[in-house]
């Protein structure tokens, strides 16, 4: 499921290039393909995340997948830019619905908070695989003379298979029937909870830094924008030039590989220390790549993917694990809201700052480096103070039978 929607969401860069030519729209208009999708996810996560707690994981999963499949199949009949944008928004809403249910389900099937984190890394690893497959598939479709919208049709077909699987699988018994019904207001109240808010802000900072790589790294690695057609001529050898061209793919590949390793890592090491070390490495990659310039950044920026790999899944799993299972859908929705907000706001702020300084992407990466520094400071505090230790121990005892965290 995660792989399926990553195929569409992380292909947006390739799709935007085609949309600009096909519809003759500006960069700002074409960027709505990304921002409206993220706004849809953010809205859905915050205002519809409670559905998984109120109506159960299976019903909510099927509803979200059905909406996503519908939005994908409707690409076959759409022919205007405004209609496509409406489908993009609908698909974002759908992702918010089924992803919050899926995140809550991971908590239901986990036998401890530690296992929860490992399983979350596995799920997000498949998201990383989809992020690699999607852009390659779009490029292949276009090279074969097939319209880019068929990516969504293919995703819709996969989604239909997932719906059939979701209907056949037996789910853990939904527990919210034993307590008062979950309401939207209960979900919104989580915005005041320090644990939900803390992990949500961490997710915002992480995603704002991460999206800087796959949105603006290609622009930053063009070390001489006036050099003509051979924009990577400043690199010393052909292998470095190739790395510059395929830097985003290298980043996604390292991120995906790191998440598969993270399944094992989070079972054997203390999560606060792992996140602290990895966030320091991300900050170092950004800072040195910014100071040394594109000739070093071409190596360091893609390398940051291996260190980014476990941070978001761990934020998700530990943030959700701070609450009872009956609230998992709601808190997953809150974290998802901040995630989508970071993915939308981070690249936008970087673009504004870059434009204000002559269009040089270097200034945007100063902002991204600031995000990585704030992320490190937050995780340094988390490792020293351990503010969630008692809360996680309490939930471990209540929900998982007092297993080791």
Short mmCIF file of C-alpha atoms in Angstrom, two decimals, residues 6-334:
data_model
loop_
_atom_site.label_atom_id
_atom_site.label_comp_id
_atom_site.label_asym_id
_atom_site.label_seq_id
_atom_site.Cartn_x
_atom_site.Cartn_y
_atom_site.Cartn_z
CA UNK A 6 4.66 6.55 -3.26
CA UNK A 7 4.75 5.62 -6.94
CA UNK A 8 2.45 8.58 -7.63
CA UNK A 9 3.47 11.06 -4.94
CA UNK A 10 7.23 10.91 -5.55
CA UNK A 11 6.84 11.00 -9.35
CA UNK A 12 5.54 14.54 -9.20
CA UNK A 13 8.84 16.06 -10.36
CA UNK A 14 8.76 14.06 -13.61
CA UNK A 15 5.06 14.72 -14.08
CA UNK A 16 5.38 18.48 -13.54
CA UNK A 17 7.78 18.70 -16.50
CA UNK A 18 5.14 17.11 -18.74
CA UNK A 19 2.28 19.18 -17.32
CA UNK A 20 4.10 22.45 -18.05
CA UNK A 21 4.49 21.47 -21.71
CA UNK A 22 1.04 19.93 -22.14
CA UNK A 23 -0.99 22.73 -20.56
CA UNK A 24 1.39 25.68 -20.97
CA UNK A 25 1.26 26.58 -17.28
CA UNK A 26 3.81 28.42 -15.16
CA UNK A 27 6.09 26.88 -12.56
CA UNK A 28 3.84 28.16 -9.79
CA UNK A 29 0.73 26.67 -11.42
CA UNK A 30 2.47 23.36 -12.09
CA UNK A 31 3.66 23.19 -8.49
CA UNK A 32 0.02 22.83 -7.45
CA UNK A 33 0.38 19.19 -8.51
CA UNK A 34 2.54 18.80 -5.40
CA UNK A 35 1.06 21.30 -2.98
CA UNK A 36 -2.62 20.37 -3.47
CA UNK A 37 -1.80 16.71 -2.94
CA UNK A 38 -0.04 17.56 0.33
CA UNK A 39 -2.85 19.89 1.40
CA UNK A 40 -5.32 17.07 0.79
CA UNK A 41 -3.26 14.71 2.97
CA UNK A 42 -2.88 17.35 5.70
CA UNK A 43 -6.61 18.13 5.79
CA UNK A 44 -7.55 14.47 5.78
CA UNK A 45 -5.03 13.54 8.46
CA UNK A 46 -6.23 16.21 10.88
CA UNK A 47 -9.98 16.14 10.25
CA UNK A 48 -10.56 12.53 9.13
CA UNK A 49 -7.91 10.64 11.09
CA UNK A 50 -10.46 9.80 13.79
CA UNK A 51 -12.43 7.63 11.33
CA UNK A 52 -10.05 4.70 11.90
CA UNK A 53 -10.81 4.86 15.63
CA UNK A 54 -14.54 5.44 15.23
CA UNK A 55 -15.43 2.93 12.48
CA UNK A 56 -12.50 0.50 12.60
CA UNK A 57 -9.34 -0.07 10.59
CA UNK A 58 -10.79 -2.26 7.83
CA UNK A 59 -13.72 -0.01 6.90
CA UNK A 60 -11.51 3.07 6.89
CA UNK A 61 -8.79 1.38 4.86
CA UNK A 62 -11.27 0.22 2.23
CA UNK A 63 -12.89 3.67 2.10
CA UNK A 64 -9.54 5.41 1.57
CA UNK A 65 -8.36 2.89 -1.02
CA UNK A 66 -11.67 3.12 -2.89
CA UNK A 67 -11.42 6.93 -3.05
CA UNK A 68 -7.82 6.68 -4.22
CA UNK A 69 -8.69 4.12 -6.91
CA UNK A 70 -11.58 6.32 -8.09
CA UNK A 71 -9.32 9.37 -8.39
CA UNK A 72 -6.78 7.29 -10.36
CA UNK A 73 -9.31 5.84 -12.82
CA UNK A 74 -10.84 9.28 -13.43
CA UNK A 75 -7.53 10.34 -15.02
CA UNK A 76 -8.77 8.40 -18.05
CA UNK A 77 -11.60 10.88 -18.62
CA UNK A 78 -9.94 14.14 -17.50
CA UNK A 79 -8.55 16.50 -20.11
CA UNK A 80 -8.23 19.89 -18.40
CA UNK A 81 -5.65 21.13 -15.94
CA UNK A 82 -8.27 22.15 -13.37
CA UNK A 83 -9.88 18.68 -13.52
CA UNK A 84 -6.50 17.02 -12.97
CA UNK A 85 -5.83 19.28 -9.98
CA UNK A 86 -9.17 18.26 -8.49
CA UNK A 87 -8.19 14.59 -8.86
CA UNK A 88 -4.81 15.28 -7.26
CA UNK A 89 -6.59 16.86 -4.28
CA UNK A 90 -9.02 13.93 -4.00
CA UNK A 91 -6.13 11.45 -4.08
CA UNK A 92 -4.44 13.37 -1.25
CA UNK A 93 -7.60 13.18 0.84
CA UNK A 94 -7.80 9.45 0.14
CA UNK A 95 -4.18 8.87 1.16
CA UNK A 96 -4.83 10.63 4.45
CA UNK A 97 -7.77 8.29 5.15
CA UNK A 98 -6.13 4.97 4.36
CA UNK A 99 -2.69 5.86 5.71
CA UNK A 100 -3.99 6.83 9.16
CA UNK A 101 -5.91 3.54 9.25
CA UNK A 102 -2.79 1.63 8.15
CA UNK A 103 -0.65 3.33 10.78
CA UNK A 104 -3.21 2.51 13.45
CA UNK A 105 -3.34 -1.10 12.24
CA UNK A 106 0.44 -1.42 12.65
CA UNK A 107 -0.06 -0.59 16.33
CA UNK A 108 -2.83 -3.18 16.61
CA UNK A 109 -0.69 -6.03 15.26
CA UNK A 110 2.51 -5.10 17.11
CA UNK A 111 3.40 -6.99 20.29
CA UNK A 112 5.57 -4.24 21.80
CA UNK A 113 6.51 -0.63 21.17
CA UNK A 114 9.93 -1.83 19.93
CA UNK A 115 8.30 -4.18 17.43
CA UNK A 116 6.00 -1.32 16.43
CA UNK A 117 9.03 0.76 15.44
CA UNK A 118 10.57 -2.10 13.45
CA UNK A 119 7.32 -2.79 11.59
CA UNK A 120 6.92 0.91 10.83
CA UNK A 121 10.40 0.99 9.30
CA UNK A 122 9.42 -1.97 7.12
CA UNK A 123 6.29 -0.25 5.88
CA UNK A 124 8.16 2.98 5.14
CA UNK A 125 10.87 0.96 3.38
CA UNK A 126 8.28 -0.09 0.81
CA UNK A 127 7.36 3.59 0.46
CA UNK A 128 11.01 4.14 -0.43
CA UNK A 129 10.82 1.41 -3.05
CA UNK A 130 7.76 3.07 -4.59
CA UNK A 131 9.62 6.38 -4.68
CA UNK A 132 12.26 4.71 -6.85
CA UNK A 133 9.84 2.82 -9.10
CA UNK A 134 7.45 5.72 -9.80
CA UNK A 135 9.80 8.18 -11.56
CA UNK A 136 11.38 5.33 -13.55
CA UNK A 137 7.93 4.15 -14.65
CA UNK A 138 6.89 7.66 -15.71
CA UNK A 139 10.08 8.08 -17.74
CA UNK A 140 9.54 4.68 -19.39
CA UNK A 141 5.90 5.42 -20.24
CA UNK A 142 6.85 8.71 -21.87
CA UNK A 143 9.70 7.08 -23.81
CA UNK A 144 7.17 4.56 -25.18
CA UNK A 145 4.79 7.32 -26.26
CA UNK A 146 2.29 6.52 -23.48
CA UNK A 147 0.66 9.44 -21.67
CA UNK A 148 1.89 10.06 -18.10
CA UNK A 149 -1.65 9.73 -16.69
CA UNK A 150 -1.36 5.96 -17.17
CA UNK A 151 0.84 5.95 -14.07
CA UNK A 152 -2.31 6.71 -12.10
CA UNK A 153 -4.29 4.05 -13.95
CA UNK A 154 -1.63 1.48 -13.03
CA UNK A 155 -1.75 2.69 -9.42
CA UNK A 156 -5.53 2.38 -9.53
CA UNK A 157 -5.21 -1.23 -10.64
CA UNK A 158 -2.85 -1.99 -7.77
CA UNK A 159 -5.24 -0.22 -5.44
CA UNK A 160 -8.12 -2.43 -6.59
CA UNK A 161 -6.05 -5.51 -5.74
CA UNK A 162 -5.30 -4.02 -2.32
CA UNK A 163 -9.01 -3.46 -1.68
CA UNK A 164 -9.69 -7.15 -2.39
CA UNK A 165 -6.86 -8.13 -0.04
CA UNK A 166 -8.10 -5.77 2.68
CA UNK A 167 -11.58 -7.30 2.50
CA UNK A 168 -10.25 -10.85 2.81
CA UNK A 169 -7.77 -10.31 5.65
CA UNK A 170 -8.95 -10.83 9.23
CA UNK A 171 -8.19 -7.76 11.34
CA UNK A 172 -7.67 -7.54 15.11
CA UNK A 173 -10.93 -6.77 16.91
CA UNK A 174 -11.62 -3.04 16.97
CA UNK A 175 -11.41 -1.88 20.58
CA UNK A 176 -13.17 1.48 20.47
CA UNK A 177 -16.55 -0.24 20.90
CA UNK A 178 -15.66 -0.72 24.58
CA UNK A 179 -15.20 3.00 25.24
CA UNK A 180 -16.98 6.19 24.32
CA UNK A 181 -17.15 6.86 20.55
CA UNK A 182 -14.24 8.78 19.04
CA UNK A 183 -15.18 12.22 17.75
CA UNK A 184 -13.48 14.87 15.62
CA UNK A 185 -13.10 17.09 18.67
CA UNK A 186 -11.12 14.32 20.41
CA UNK A 187 -8.72 14.27 17.48
CA UNK A 188 -8.29 18.05 17.54
CA UNK A 189 -7.61 17.99 21.28
CA UNK A 190 -4.48 15.98 20.55
CA UNK A 191 -2.95 19.17 19.13
CA UNK A 192 -2.54 20.28 22.74
CA UNK A 193 -0.96 17.03 23.93
CA UNK A 194 2.81 17.50 24.41
CA UNK A 195 3.65 14.02 23.12
CA UNK A 196 1.55 14.31 19.96
CA UNK A 197 2.78 17.85 19.36
CA UNK A 198 6.42 17.01 20.03
CA UNK A 199 6.58 14.13 17.57
CA UNK A 200 4.51 16.12 15.07
CA UNK A 201 6.93 19.05 15.15
CA UNK A 202 9.79 16.60 14.75
CA UNK A 203 8.06 15.12 11.69
CA UNK A 204 7.56 18.64 10.28
CA UNK A 205 11.25 19.52 10.62
CA UNK A 206 12.39 16.19 9.22
CA UNK A 207 10.13 16.27 6.17
CA UNK A 208 10.97 19.93 5.49
CA UNK A 209 14.66 18.97 5.36
CA UNK A 210 14.05 15.74 3.41
CA UNK A 211 11.90 17.38 0.74
CA UNK A 212 14.68 19.93 0.18
CA UNK A 213 16.74 17.07 -1.26
CA UNK A 214 14.33 15.71 -3.84
CA UNK A 215 12.79 19.09 -4.76
CA UNK A 216 15.77 21.48 -4.84
CA UNK A 217 18.94 19.39 -4.87
CA UNK A 218 19.06 19.19 -8.71
CA UNK A 219 18.93 22.99 -8.87
CA UNK A 220 21.68 23.34 -6.27
CA UNK A 221 23.96 20.86 -8.04
CA UNK A 222 23.88 22.97 -11.20
CA UNK A 223 27.07 24.71 -10.16
CA UNK A 224 27.08 27.11 -13.12
CA UNK A 225 23.61 27.99 -14.33
CA UNK A 226 25.04 30.08 -17.18
CA UNK A 227 27.28 27.39 -18.65
CA UNK A 228 24.81 26.36 -21.35
CA UNK A 229 23.68 22.86 -22.23
CA UNK A 230 26.38 21.02 -20.28
CA UNK A 231 25.25 22.25 -16.88
CA UNK A 232 27.33 19.68 -14.98
CA UNK A 233 30.61 20.57 -16.72
CA UNK A 234 32.16 21.80 -13.47
CA UNK A 235 32.47 18.28 -12.08
CA UNK A 236 35.92 16.76 -12.39
CA UNK A 237 35.05 13.40 -13.96
CA UNK A 238 32.26 11.60 -15.76
CA UNK A 239 31.29 9.45 -12.75
CA UNK A 240 30.71 12.57 -10.66
CA UNK A 241 28.65 14.08 -13.46
CA UNK A 242 26.50 10.93 -13.57
CA UNK A 243 26.01 11.09 -9.80
CA UNK A 244 24.87 14.69 -10.12
CA UNK A 245 22.34 13.73 -12.79
CA UNK A 246 21.00 10.74 -10.82
CA UNK A 247 21.46 12.26 -7.35
CA UNK A 248 17.76 12.11 -6.46
CA UNK A 249 17.55 8.43 -7.44
CA UNK A 250 20.66 7.73 -5.34
CA UNK A 251 19.05 9.50 -2.39
CA UNK A 252 15.84 7.47 -2.67
CA UNK A 253 17.76 4.20 -3.05
CA UNK A 254 19.86 4.86 0.06
CA UNK A 255 16.77 5.92 2.03
CA UNK A 256 14.92 2.73 1.08
CA UNK A 257 17.92 0.51 1.89
CA UNK A 258 18.35 2.24 5.24
CA UNK A 259 14.75 1.56 6.20
CA UNK A 260 15.10 -2.15 5.57
CA UNK A 261 18.22 -2.12 7.77
CA UNK A 262 16.25 -0.06 10.28
CA UNK A 263 13.89 -3.00 10.90
CA UNK A 264 16.85 -4.81 12.50
CA UNK A 265 18.51 -1.73 13.95
CA UNK A 266 15.51 -0.60 15.99
CA UNK A 267 15.23 -4.05 17.55
CA UNK A 268 18.83 -3.98 18.84
CA UNK A 269 19.68 -0.35 19.67
CA UNK A 270 18.19 2.38 21.83
CA UNK A 271 16.04 4.51 19.54
CA UNK A 272 16.85 7.89 21.10
CA UNK A 273 20.59 7.38 20.54
CA UNK A 274 20.13 6.13 16.97
CA UNK A 275 18.04 9.19 16.07
CA UNK A 276 20.52 11.53 17.74
CA UNK A 277 23.50 10.09 15.83
CA UNK A 278 21.64 10.01 12.53
CA UNK A 279 20.28 13.56 12.91
CA UNK A 280 23.83 14.78 13.59
CA UNK A 281 24.98 13.04 10.40
CA UNK A 282 22.16 14.71 8.42
CA UNK A 283 23.11 18.11 9.84
CA UNK A 284 26.76 17.46 8.93
CA UNK A 285 25.86 16.45 5.36
CA UNK A 286 23.78 19.60 4.88
CA UNK A 287 26.25 21.97 6.55
CA UNK A 288 29.39 20.67 4.81
CA UNK A 289 27.58 20.37 1.46
CA UNK A 290 26.43 23.96 1.79
CA UNK A 291 29.82 25.37 2.83
CA UNK A 292 31.92 23.32 0.40
CA UNK A 293 29.56 23.83 -2.52
CA UNK A 294 28.12 21.51 -5.18
CA UNK A 295 31.35 19.56 -5.73
CA UNK A 296 31.02 18.10 -2.20
CA UNK A 297 27.23 18.27 -1.99
CA UNK A 298 26.94 15.90 -4.96
CA UNK A 299 28.20 13.20 -2.59
CA UNK A 300 26.89 14.39 0.78
CA UNK A 301 23.31 15.29 -0.11
CA UNK A 302 22.43 11.86 -1.56
CA UNK A 303 24.34 10.23 1.32
CA UNK A 304 21.99 11.92 3.79
CA UNK A 305 19.30 9.47 2.61
CA UNK A 306 20.88 6.61 4.59
CA UNK A 307 20.72 8.72 7.76
CA UNK A 308 17.21 10.00 7.09
CA UNK A 309 15.92 6.46 6.62
CA UNK A 310 14.86 5.57 10.17
CA UNK A 311 13.90 8.99 11.51
CA UNK A 312 10.39 9.43 10.12
CA UNK A 313 9.19 5.84 10.77
CA UNK A 314 10.48 6.12 14.33
CA UNK A 315 8.74 9.45 14.90
CA UNK A 316 5.54 7.86 13.65
CA UNK A 317 5.79 4.69 15.69
CA UNK A 318 6.92 6.27 18.97
CA UNK A 319 4.44 9.12 18.64
CA UNK A 320 1.58 6.69 18.08
CA UNK A 321 2.86 4.35 20.82
CA UNK A 322 2.51 7.14 23.39
CA UNK A 323 -1.27 6.65 23.20
CA UNK A 324 -3.77 3.87 23.74
CA UNK A 325 -4.64 1.76 20.72
CA UNK A 326 -8.14 3.25 20.58
CA UNK A 327 -6.51 6.62 19.76
CA UNK A 328 -3.95 5.41 17.24
CA UNK A 329 -5.91 6.58 14.18
CA UNK A 330 -6.40 10.05 15.59
CA UNK A 331 -2.80 10.61 16.65
CA UNK A 332 -1.54 9.15 13.34
CA UNK A 333 -3.71 11.74 11.61
CA UNK A 334 -2.22 14.60 13.63
#
